mmCIF file of C-alpha atoms in Angstrom:
data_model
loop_
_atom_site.group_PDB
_atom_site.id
_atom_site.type_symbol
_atom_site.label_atom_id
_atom_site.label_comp_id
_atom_site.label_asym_id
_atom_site.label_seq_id
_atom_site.Cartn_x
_atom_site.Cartn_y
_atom_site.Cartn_z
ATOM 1 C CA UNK A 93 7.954 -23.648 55.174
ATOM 2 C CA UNK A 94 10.646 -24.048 52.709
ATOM 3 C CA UNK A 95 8.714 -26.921 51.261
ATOM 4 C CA UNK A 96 6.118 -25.234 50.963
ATOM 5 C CA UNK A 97 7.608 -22.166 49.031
ATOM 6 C CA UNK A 98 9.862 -24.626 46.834
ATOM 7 C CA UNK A 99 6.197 -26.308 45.840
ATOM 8 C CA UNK A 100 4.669 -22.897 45.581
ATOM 9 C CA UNK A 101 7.590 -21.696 42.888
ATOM 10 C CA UNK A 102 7.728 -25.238 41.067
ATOM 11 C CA UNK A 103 3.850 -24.780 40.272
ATOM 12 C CA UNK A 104 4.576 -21.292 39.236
ATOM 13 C CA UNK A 105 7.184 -22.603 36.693
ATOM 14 C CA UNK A 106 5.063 -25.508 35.978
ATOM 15 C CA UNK A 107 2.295 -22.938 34.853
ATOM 16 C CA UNK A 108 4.817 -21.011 32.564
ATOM 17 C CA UNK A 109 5.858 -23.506 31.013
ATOM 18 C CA UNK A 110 2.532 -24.259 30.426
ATOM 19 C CA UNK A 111 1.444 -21.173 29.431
ATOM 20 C CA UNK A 112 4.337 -20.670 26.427
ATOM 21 C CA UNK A 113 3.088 -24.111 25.000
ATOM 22 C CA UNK A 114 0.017 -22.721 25.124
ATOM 23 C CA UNK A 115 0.901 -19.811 23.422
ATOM 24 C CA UNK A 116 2.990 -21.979 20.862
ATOM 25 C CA UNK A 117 -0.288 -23.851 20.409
ATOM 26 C CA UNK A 118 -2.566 -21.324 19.554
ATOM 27 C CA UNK A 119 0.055 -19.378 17.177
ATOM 28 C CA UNK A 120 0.299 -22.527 15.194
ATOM 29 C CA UNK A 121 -3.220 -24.318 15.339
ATOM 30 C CA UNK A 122 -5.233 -21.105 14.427
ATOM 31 C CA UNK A 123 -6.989 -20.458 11.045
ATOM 32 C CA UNK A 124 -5.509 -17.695 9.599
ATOM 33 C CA UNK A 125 -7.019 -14.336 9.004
ATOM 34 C CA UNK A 126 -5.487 -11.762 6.594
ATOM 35 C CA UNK A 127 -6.138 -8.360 6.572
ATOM 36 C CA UNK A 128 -6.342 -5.863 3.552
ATOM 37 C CA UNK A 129 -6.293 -2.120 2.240
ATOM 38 C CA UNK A 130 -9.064 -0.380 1.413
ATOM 39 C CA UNK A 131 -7.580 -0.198 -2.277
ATOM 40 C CA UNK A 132 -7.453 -4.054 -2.427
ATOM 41 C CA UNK A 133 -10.631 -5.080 -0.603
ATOM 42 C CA UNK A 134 -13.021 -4.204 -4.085
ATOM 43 C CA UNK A 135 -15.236 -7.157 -5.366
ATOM 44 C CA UNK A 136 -13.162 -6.702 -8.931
ATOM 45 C CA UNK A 137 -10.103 -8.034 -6.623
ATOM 46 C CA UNK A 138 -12.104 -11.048 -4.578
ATOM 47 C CA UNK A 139 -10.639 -13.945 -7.373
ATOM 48 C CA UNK A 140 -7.167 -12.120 -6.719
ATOM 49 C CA UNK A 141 -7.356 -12.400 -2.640
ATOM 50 C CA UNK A 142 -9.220 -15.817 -2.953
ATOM 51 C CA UNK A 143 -5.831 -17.399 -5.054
ATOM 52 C CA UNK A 144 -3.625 -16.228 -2.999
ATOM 53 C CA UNK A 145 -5.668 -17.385 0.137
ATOM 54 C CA UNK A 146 -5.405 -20.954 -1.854
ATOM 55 C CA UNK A 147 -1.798 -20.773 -1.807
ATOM 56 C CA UNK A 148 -1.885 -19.616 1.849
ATOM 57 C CA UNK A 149 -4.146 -23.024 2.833
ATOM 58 C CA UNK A 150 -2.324 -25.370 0.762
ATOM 59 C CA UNK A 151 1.368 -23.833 2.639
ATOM 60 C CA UNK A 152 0.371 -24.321 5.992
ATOM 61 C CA UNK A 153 -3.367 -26.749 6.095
ATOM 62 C CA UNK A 154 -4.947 -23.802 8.003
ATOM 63 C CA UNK A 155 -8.395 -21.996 6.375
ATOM 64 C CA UNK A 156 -7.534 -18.334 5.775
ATOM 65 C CA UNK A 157 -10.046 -16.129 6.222
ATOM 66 C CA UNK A 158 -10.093 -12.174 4.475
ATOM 67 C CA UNK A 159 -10.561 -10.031 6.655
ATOM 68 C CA UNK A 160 -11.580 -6.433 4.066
ATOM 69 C CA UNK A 161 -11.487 -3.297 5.142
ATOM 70 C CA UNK A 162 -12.311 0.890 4.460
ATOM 71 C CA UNK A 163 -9.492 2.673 6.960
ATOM 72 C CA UNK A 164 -6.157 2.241 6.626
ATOM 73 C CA UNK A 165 -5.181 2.419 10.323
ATOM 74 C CA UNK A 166 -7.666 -0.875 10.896
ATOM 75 C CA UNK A 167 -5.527 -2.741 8.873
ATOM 76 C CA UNK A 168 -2.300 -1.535 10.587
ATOM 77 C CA UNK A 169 -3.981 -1.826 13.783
ATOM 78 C CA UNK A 170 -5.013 -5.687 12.839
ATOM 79 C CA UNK A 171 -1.761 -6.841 12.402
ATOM 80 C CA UNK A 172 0.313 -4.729 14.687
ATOM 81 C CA UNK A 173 -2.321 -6.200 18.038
ATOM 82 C CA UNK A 174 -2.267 -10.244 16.082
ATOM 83 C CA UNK A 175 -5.682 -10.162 15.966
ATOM 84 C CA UNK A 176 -4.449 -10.293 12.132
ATOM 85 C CA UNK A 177 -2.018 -12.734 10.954
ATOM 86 C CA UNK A 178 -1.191 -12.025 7.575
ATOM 87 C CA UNK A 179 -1.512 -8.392 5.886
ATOM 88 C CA UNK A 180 -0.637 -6.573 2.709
ATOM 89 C CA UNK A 181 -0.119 -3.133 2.665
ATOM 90 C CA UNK A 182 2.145 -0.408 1.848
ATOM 91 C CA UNK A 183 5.985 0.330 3.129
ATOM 92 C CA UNK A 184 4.254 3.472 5.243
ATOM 93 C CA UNK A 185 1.868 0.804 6.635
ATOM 94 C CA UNK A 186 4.267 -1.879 7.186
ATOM 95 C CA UNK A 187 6.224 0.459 9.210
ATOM 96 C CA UNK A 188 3.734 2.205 11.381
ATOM 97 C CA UNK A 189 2.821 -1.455 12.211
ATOM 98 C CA UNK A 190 6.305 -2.350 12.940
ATOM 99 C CA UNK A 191 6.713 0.726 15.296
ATOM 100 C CA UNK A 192 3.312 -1.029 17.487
ATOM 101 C CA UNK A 193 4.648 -4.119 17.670
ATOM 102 C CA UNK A 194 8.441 -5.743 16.869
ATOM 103 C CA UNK A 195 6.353 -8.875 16.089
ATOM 104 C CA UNK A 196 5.240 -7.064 12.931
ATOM 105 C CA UNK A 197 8.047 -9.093 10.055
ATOM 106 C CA UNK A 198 7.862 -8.770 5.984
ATOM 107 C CA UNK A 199 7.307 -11.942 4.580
ATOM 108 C CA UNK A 200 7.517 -11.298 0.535
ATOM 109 C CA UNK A 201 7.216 -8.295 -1.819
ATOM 110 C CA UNK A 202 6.707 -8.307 -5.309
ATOM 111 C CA UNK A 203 9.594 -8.145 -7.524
ATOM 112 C CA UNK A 204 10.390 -5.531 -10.227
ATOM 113 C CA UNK A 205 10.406 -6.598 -13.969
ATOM 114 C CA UNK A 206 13.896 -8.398 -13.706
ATOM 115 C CA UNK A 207 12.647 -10.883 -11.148
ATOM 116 C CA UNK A 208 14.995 -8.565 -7.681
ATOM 117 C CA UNK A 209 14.613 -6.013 -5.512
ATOM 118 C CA UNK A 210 16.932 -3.475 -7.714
ATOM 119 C CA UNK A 211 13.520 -2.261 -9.535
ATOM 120 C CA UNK A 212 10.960 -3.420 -6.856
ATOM 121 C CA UNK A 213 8.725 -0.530 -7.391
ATOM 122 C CA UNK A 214 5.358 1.053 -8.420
ATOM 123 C CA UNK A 215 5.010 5.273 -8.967
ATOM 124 C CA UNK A 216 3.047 7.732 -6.772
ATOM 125 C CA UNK A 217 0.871 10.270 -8.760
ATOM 126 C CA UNK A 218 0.312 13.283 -8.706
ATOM 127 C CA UNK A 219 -2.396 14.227 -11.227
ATOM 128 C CA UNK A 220 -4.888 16.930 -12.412
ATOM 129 C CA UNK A 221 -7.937 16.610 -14.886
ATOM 130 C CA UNK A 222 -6.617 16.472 -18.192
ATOM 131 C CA UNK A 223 -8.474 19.919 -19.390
ATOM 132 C CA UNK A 224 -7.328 22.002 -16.447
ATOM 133 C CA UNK A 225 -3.405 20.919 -17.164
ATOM 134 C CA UNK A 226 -2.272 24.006 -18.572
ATOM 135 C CA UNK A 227 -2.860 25.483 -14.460
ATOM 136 C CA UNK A 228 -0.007 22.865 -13.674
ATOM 137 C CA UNK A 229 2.482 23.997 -16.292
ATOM 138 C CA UNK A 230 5.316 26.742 -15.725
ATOM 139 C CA UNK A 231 7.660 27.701 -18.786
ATOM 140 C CA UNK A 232 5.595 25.371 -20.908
ATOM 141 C CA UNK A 233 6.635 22.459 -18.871
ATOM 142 C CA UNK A 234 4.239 20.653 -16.221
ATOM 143 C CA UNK A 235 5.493 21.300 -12.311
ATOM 144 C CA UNK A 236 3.665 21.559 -9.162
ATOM 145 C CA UNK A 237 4.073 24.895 -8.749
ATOM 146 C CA UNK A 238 0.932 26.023 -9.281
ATOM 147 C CA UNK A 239 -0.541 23.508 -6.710
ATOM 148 C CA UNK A 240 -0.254 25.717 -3.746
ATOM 149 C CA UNK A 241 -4.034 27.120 -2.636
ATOM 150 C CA UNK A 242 -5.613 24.372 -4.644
ATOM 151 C CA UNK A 243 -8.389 21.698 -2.919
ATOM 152 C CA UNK A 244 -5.583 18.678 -2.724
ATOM 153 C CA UNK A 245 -6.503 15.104 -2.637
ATOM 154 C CA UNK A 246 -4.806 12.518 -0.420
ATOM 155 C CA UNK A 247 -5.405 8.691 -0.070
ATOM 156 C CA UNK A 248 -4.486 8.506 4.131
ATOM 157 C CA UNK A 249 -2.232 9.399 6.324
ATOM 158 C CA UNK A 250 -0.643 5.993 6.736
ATOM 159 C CA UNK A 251 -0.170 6.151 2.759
ATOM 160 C CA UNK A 252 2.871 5.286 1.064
ATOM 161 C CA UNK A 253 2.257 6.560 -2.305
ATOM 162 C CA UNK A 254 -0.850 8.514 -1.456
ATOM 163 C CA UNK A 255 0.810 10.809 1.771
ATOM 164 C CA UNK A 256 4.048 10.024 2.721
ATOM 165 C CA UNK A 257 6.064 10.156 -0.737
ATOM 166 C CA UNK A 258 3.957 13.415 -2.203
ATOM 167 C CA UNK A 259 4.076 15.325 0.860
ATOM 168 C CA UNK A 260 7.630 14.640 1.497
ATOM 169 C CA UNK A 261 8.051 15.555 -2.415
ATOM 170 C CA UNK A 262 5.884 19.425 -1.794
ATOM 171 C CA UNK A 263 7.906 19.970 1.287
ATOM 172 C CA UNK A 264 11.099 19.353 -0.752
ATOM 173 C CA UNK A 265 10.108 21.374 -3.239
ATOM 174 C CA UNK A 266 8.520 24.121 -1.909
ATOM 175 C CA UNK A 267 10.729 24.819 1.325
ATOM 176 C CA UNK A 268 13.283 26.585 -1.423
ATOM 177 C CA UNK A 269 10.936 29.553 -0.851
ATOM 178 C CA UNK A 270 11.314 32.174 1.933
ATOM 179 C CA UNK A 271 7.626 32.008 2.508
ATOM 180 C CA UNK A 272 7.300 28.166 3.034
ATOM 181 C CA UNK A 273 11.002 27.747 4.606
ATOM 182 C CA UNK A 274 9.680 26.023 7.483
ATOM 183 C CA UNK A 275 6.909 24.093 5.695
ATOM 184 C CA UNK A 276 6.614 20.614 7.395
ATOM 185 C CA UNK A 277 4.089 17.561 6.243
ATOM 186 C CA UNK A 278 2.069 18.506 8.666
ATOM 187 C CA UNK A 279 0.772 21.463 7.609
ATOM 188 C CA UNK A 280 -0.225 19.773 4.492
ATOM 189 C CA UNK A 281 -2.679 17.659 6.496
ATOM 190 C CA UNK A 282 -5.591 20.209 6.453
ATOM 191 C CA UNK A 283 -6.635 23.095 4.585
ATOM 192 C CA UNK A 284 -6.115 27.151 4.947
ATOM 193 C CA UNK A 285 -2.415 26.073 5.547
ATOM 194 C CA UNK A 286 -0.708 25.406 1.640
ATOM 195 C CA UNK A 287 -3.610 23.825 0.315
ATOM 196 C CA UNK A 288 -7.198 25.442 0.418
ATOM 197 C CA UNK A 289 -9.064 22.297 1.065
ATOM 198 C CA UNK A 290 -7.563 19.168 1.531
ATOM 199 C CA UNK A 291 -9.834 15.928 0.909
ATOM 200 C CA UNK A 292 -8.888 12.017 1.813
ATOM 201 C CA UNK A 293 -10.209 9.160 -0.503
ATOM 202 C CA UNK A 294 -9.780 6.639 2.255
ATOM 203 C CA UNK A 295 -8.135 4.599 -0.920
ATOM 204 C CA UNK A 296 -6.181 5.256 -4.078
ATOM 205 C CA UNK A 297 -9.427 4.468 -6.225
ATOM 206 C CA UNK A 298 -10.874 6.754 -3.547
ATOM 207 C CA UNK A 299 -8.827 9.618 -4.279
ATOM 208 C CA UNK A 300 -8.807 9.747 -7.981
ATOM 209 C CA UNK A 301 -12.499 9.581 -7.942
ATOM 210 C CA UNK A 302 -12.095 12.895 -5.625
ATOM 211 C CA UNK A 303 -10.055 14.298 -8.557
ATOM 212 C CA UNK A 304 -12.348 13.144 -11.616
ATOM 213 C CA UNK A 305 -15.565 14.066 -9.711
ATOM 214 C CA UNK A 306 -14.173 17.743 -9.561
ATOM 215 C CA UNK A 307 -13.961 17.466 -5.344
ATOM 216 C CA UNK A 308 -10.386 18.103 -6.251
ATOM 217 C CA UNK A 309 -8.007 19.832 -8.239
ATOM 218 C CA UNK A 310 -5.086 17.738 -7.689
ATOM 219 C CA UNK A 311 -4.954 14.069 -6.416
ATOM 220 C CA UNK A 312 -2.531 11.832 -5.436
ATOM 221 C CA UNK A 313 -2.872 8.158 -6.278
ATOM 222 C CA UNK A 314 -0.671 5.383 -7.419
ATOM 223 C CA UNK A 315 -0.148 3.595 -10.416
ATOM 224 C CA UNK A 316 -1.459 -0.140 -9.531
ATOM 225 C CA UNK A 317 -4.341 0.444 -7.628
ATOM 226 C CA UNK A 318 -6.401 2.409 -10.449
ATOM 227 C CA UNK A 319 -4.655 0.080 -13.231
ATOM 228 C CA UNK A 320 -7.386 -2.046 -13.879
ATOM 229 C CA UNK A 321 -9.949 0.740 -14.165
ATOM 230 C CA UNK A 322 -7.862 3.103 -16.746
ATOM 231 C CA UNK A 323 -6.146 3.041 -19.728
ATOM 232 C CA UNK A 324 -2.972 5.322 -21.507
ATOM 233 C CA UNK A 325 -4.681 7.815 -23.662
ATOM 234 C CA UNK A 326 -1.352 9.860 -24.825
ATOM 235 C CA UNK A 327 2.053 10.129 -23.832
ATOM 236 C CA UNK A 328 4.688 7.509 -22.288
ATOM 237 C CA UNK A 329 3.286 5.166 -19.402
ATOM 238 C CA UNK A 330 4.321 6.826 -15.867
ATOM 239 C CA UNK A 331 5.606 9.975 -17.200
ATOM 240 C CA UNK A 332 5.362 13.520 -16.328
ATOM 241 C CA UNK A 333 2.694 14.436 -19.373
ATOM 242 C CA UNK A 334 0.975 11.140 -19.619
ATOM 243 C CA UNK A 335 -2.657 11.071 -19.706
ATOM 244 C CA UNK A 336 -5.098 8.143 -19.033
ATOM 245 C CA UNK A 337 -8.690 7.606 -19.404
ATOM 246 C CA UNK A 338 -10.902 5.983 -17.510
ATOM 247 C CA UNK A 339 -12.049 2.570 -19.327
ATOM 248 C CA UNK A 340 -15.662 2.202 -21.127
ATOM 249 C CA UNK A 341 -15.846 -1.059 -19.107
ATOM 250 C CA UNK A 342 -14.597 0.573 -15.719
ATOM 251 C CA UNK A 343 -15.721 -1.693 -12.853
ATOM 252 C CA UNK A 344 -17.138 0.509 -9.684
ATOM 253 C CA UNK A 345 -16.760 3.379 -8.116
ATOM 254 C CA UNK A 346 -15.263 4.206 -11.799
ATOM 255 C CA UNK A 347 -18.451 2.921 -13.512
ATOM 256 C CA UNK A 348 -20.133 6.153 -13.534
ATOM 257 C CA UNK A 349 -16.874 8.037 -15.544
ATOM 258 C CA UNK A 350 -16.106 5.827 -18.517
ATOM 259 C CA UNK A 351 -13.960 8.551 -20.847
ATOM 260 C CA UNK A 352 -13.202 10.944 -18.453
ATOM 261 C CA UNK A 353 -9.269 11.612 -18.617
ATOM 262 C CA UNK A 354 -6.592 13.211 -16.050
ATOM 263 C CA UNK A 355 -3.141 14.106 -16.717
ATOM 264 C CA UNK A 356 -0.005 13.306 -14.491
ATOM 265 C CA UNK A 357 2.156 16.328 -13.334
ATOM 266 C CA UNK A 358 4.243 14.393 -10.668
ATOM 267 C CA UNK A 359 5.708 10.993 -10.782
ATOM 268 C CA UNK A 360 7.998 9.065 -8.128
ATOM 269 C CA UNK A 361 8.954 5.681 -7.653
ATOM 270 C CA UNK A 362 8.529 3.925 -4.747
ATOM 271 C CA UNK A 363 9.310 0.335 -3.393
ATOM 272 C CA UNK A 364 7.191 -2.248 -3.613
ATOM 273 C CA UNK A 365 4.419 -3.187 -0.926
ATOM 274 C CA UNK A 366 5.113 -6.015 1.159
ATOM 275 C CA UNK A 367 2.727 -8.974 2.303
ATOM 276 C CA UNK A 368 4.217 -8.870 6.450
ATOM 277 C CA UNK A 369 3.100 -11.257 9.155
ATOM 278 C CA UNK A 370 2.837 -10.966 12.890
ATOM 279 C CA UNK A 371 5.612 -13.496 14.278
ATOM 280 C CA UNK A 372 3.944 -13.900 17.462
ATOM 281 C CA UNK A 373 0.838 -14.755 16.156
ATOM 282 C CA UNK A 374 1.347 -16.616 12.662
ATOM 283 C CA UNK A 375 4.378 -18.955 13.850
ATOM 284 C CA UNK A 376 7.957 -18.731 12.506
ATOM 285 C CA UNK A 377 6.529 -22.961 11.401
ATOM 286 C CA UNK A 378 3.823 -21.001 9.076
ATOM 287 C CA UNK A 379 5.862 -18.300 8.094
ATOM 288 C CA UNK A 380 8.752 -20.300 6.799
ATOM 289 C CA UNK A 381 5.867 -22.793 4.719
ATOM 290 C CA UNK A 382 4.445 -18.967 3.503
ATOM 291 C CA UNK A 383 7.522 -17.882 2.291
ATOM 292 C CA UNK A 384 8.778 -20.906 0.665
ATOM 293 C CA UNK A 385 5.325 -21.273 -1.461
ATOM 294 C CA UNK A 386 5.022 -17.758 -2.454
ATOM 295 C CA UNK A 387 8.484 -17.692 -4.049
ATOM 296 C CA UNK A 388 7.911 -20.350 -5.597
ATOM 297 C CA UNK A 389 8.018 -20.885 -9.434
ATOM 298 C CA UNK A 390 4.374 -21.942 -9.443
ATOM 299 C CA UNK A 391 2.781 -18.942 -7.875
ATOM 300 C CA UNK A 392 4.995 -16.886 -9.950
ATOM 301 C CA UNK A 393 3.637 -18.440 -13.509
ATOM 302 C CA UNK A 394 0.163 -18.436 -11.724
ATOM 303 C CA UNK A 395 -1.486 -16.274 -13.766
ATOM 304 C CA UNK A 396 -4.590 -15.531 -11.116
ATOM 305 C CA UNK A 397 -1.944 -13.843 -8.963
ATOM 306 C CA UNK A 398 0.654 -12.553 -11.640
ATOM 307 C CA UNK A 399 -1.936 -11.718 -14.730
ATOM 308 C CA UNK A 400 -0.872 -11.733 -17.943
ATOM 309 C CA UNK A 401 0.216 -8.161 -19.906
ATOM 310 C CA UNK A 402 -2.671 -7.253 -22.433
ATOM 311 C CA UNK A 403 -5.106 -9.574 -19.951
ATOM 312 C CA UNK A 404 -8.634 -7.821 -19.306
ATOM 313 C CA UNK A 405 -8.456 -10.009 -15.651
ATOM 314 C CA UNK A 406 -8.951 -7.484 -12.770
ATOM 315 C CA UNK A 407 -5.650 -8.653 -10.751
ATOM 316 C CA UNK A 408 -3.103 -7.238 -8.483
ATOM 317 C CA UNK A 409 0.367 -7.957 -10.231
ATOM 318 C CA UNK A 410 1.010 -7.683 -13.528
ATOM 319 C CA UNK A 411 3.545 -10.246 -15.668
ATOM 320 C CA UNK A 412 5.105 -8.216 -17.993
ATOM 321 C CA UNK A 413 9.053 -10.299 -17.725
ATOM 322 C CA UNK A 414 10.050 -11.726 -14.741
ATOM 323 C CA UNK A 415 7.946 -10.693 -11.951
ATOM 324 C CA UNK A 416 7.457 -12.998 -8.656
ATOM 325 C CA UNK A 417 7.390 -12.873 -5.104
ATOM 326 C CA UNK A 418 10.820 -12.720 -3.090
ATOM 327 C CA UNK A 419 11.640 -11.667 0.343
ATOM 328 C CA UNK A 420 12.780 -8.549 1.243
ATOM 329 C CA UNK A 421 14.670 -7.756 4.621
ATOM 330 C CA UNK A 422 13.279 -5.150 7.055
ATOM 331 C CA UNK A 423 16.386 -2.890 5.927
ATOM 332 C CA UNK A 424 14.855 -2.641 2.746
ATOM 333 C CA UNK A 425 12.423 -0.317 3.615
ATOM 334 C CA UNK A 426 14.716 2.325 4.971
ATOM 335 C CA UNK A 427 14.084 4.832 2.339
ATOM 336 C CA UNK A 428 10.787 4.679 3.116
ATOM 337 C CA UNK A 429 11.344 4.962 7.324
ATOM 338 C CA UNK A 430 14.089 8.106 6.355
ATOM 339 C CA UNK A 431 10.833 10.081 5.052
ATOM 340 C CA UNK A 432 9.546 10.423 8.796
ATOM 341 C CA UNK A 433 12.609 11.479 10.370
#
């Protein structure tokens, strides 16, 4: 009997063992599938994805496949589950994915103009159409005073730039007042609350076309997503009082609203969105070979990933100094995280 239960637990071991190479296997024989955002899976952006797919195969040997989507949460959901390997997305995203699954690691994150972290960031809008400005506007200078009772454009939920940092910014600034003391993020979520109507764009480019196409009064966006589609028309770039016009040669959905202009009333930083992995997965082997080749010197001077300032290229990084890919900690992100507690 004793034999027979020492056989019984050596085959049980036997199969674990087994099992993790198995496991260990599949994480590291795998193609590779990477998931993206709604605001980066636009055939303007396919030479973009495809380059630094390229790098990806050339790291590790694998084939990556792009896996494009129109919802935020099936991008988080992709890489938080593993069916995913590779994702880029926003701090709000990386997090929510991180809270599914501890598996869920950053692996770079584009660097500011100096080439670090310090000024590893990109600015959330807030914007109105450039003749309806003077609404927005209170002693002569622009605020969001006014935006209260007005149909209110978000990208998603599980947006950085497009929910997280503007709401966060309304509550701030609007729970001064006895009547919205006990305002909360929430209640920004829907209309007949604050805002009369409140619309999602399901993307950035989404959003601002909810604001040009008069669905909206007000509209938050970010900076780099609707970059290759506009152009400065007056003021300082990413400044309270800057507006920007939508470029003759806009590629879709801006196609149909070459000239049309909005104005910004709002602008925040915020950090930089990471490329993450899922450890369990991807393979701390493939990670590692990721990592090393995206910081590298060659994908930073590579301009199909980092185009060129003045370029008419449809990318998603700009070179203006010293930008490049470096890693970032999970810590890094904290400011980000703080904005749910």
């Amino acid at each position: 009997m004793k034999k027979s239960l020492l056989s019984i637990a050596m085959l049980l071991l036997l199969a674990t063992i087994l099992g993790a190479c198995s496991n260990e296997k599949s994480a590291s024989s795998k193609d590779i599938t990477m998931v993206w955002y709604p605001n980066e899976s636009g055939n303007d952006l396919k030479a973009a994805r495809d380059e630094i797919g390229k790098v990806i195969e050339e790291a590790t040997g694998k084939k990556v496949e792009h896996k494009l989507t129109t919802d935020y949460a099936v991008a988080i959901e992709s890489i938080a589950g593993g069916k995913a390997q590779l994702a880029f997305m926003g701090a709000q995203g990386y997090i929510e994915a991180k809270n599914k699954s501890e598996t869920v690691e950053p692996v770079v994150v584009p660097s500011g103009v100096s080439g670090t972290l310090e000024d590893a960031v990109y600015y959330s809008w807030l914007a109105a159409r450039q003749a309806d400005t003077e609404k927005y506007k209170t002693n002569g200078e622009f605020s969001i005073d006014n935006i209260e009772n007005s149909k209110f454009s978000f990208v998603s939920s599980s947006s950085t730039s497009g929910f997280k940092v503007p709401s966060s910014s309304i509550v701030s600034h609007f729970s001064k007042e006895e009547q919205w003391k006990d305002l909360t993020a929430e209640d920004l979520m829907e209309g007949d609350k604050f805002f009369k109507e409140v619309l999602y764009g399901d993307s950035h480019q989404g959003s601002a076309i909810n604001l040009l196409s008069e669905r909206a009064d007000v509209a938050a966006f970010c900076d780099t997503c609707v970059g290759n589609y506009i152009e400065l028309a007056d003021g300082d770039a990413n400044s309270v009082g800057a507006t920007y016009k939508v470029r003759q040669d806009a590629a879709e959905p801006f196609n149909k609203l070459p000239g049309e202009e909005f104005t910004l009333i709002s602008v925040t930083p915020v950090l930089n969105s990471p490329f993450v992995a899922n450890t369990e997965t991807l393979g701390e082997e493939d990670l590692k070979k990721i990592q090393d080749a995206l910081t590298s010197d060659v994908v930073g001077n590579n301009e199909k990933i980092f185009v060129p300032e003045g370029s008419d290229v449809s990318g998603l990084f700009k070179k203006t100094a010293e930008e490049r890919f470096i890693v970032a900690e999970d810590a890094w992100f904290n400011p980000v995280r703080e904005l749910s507690k």
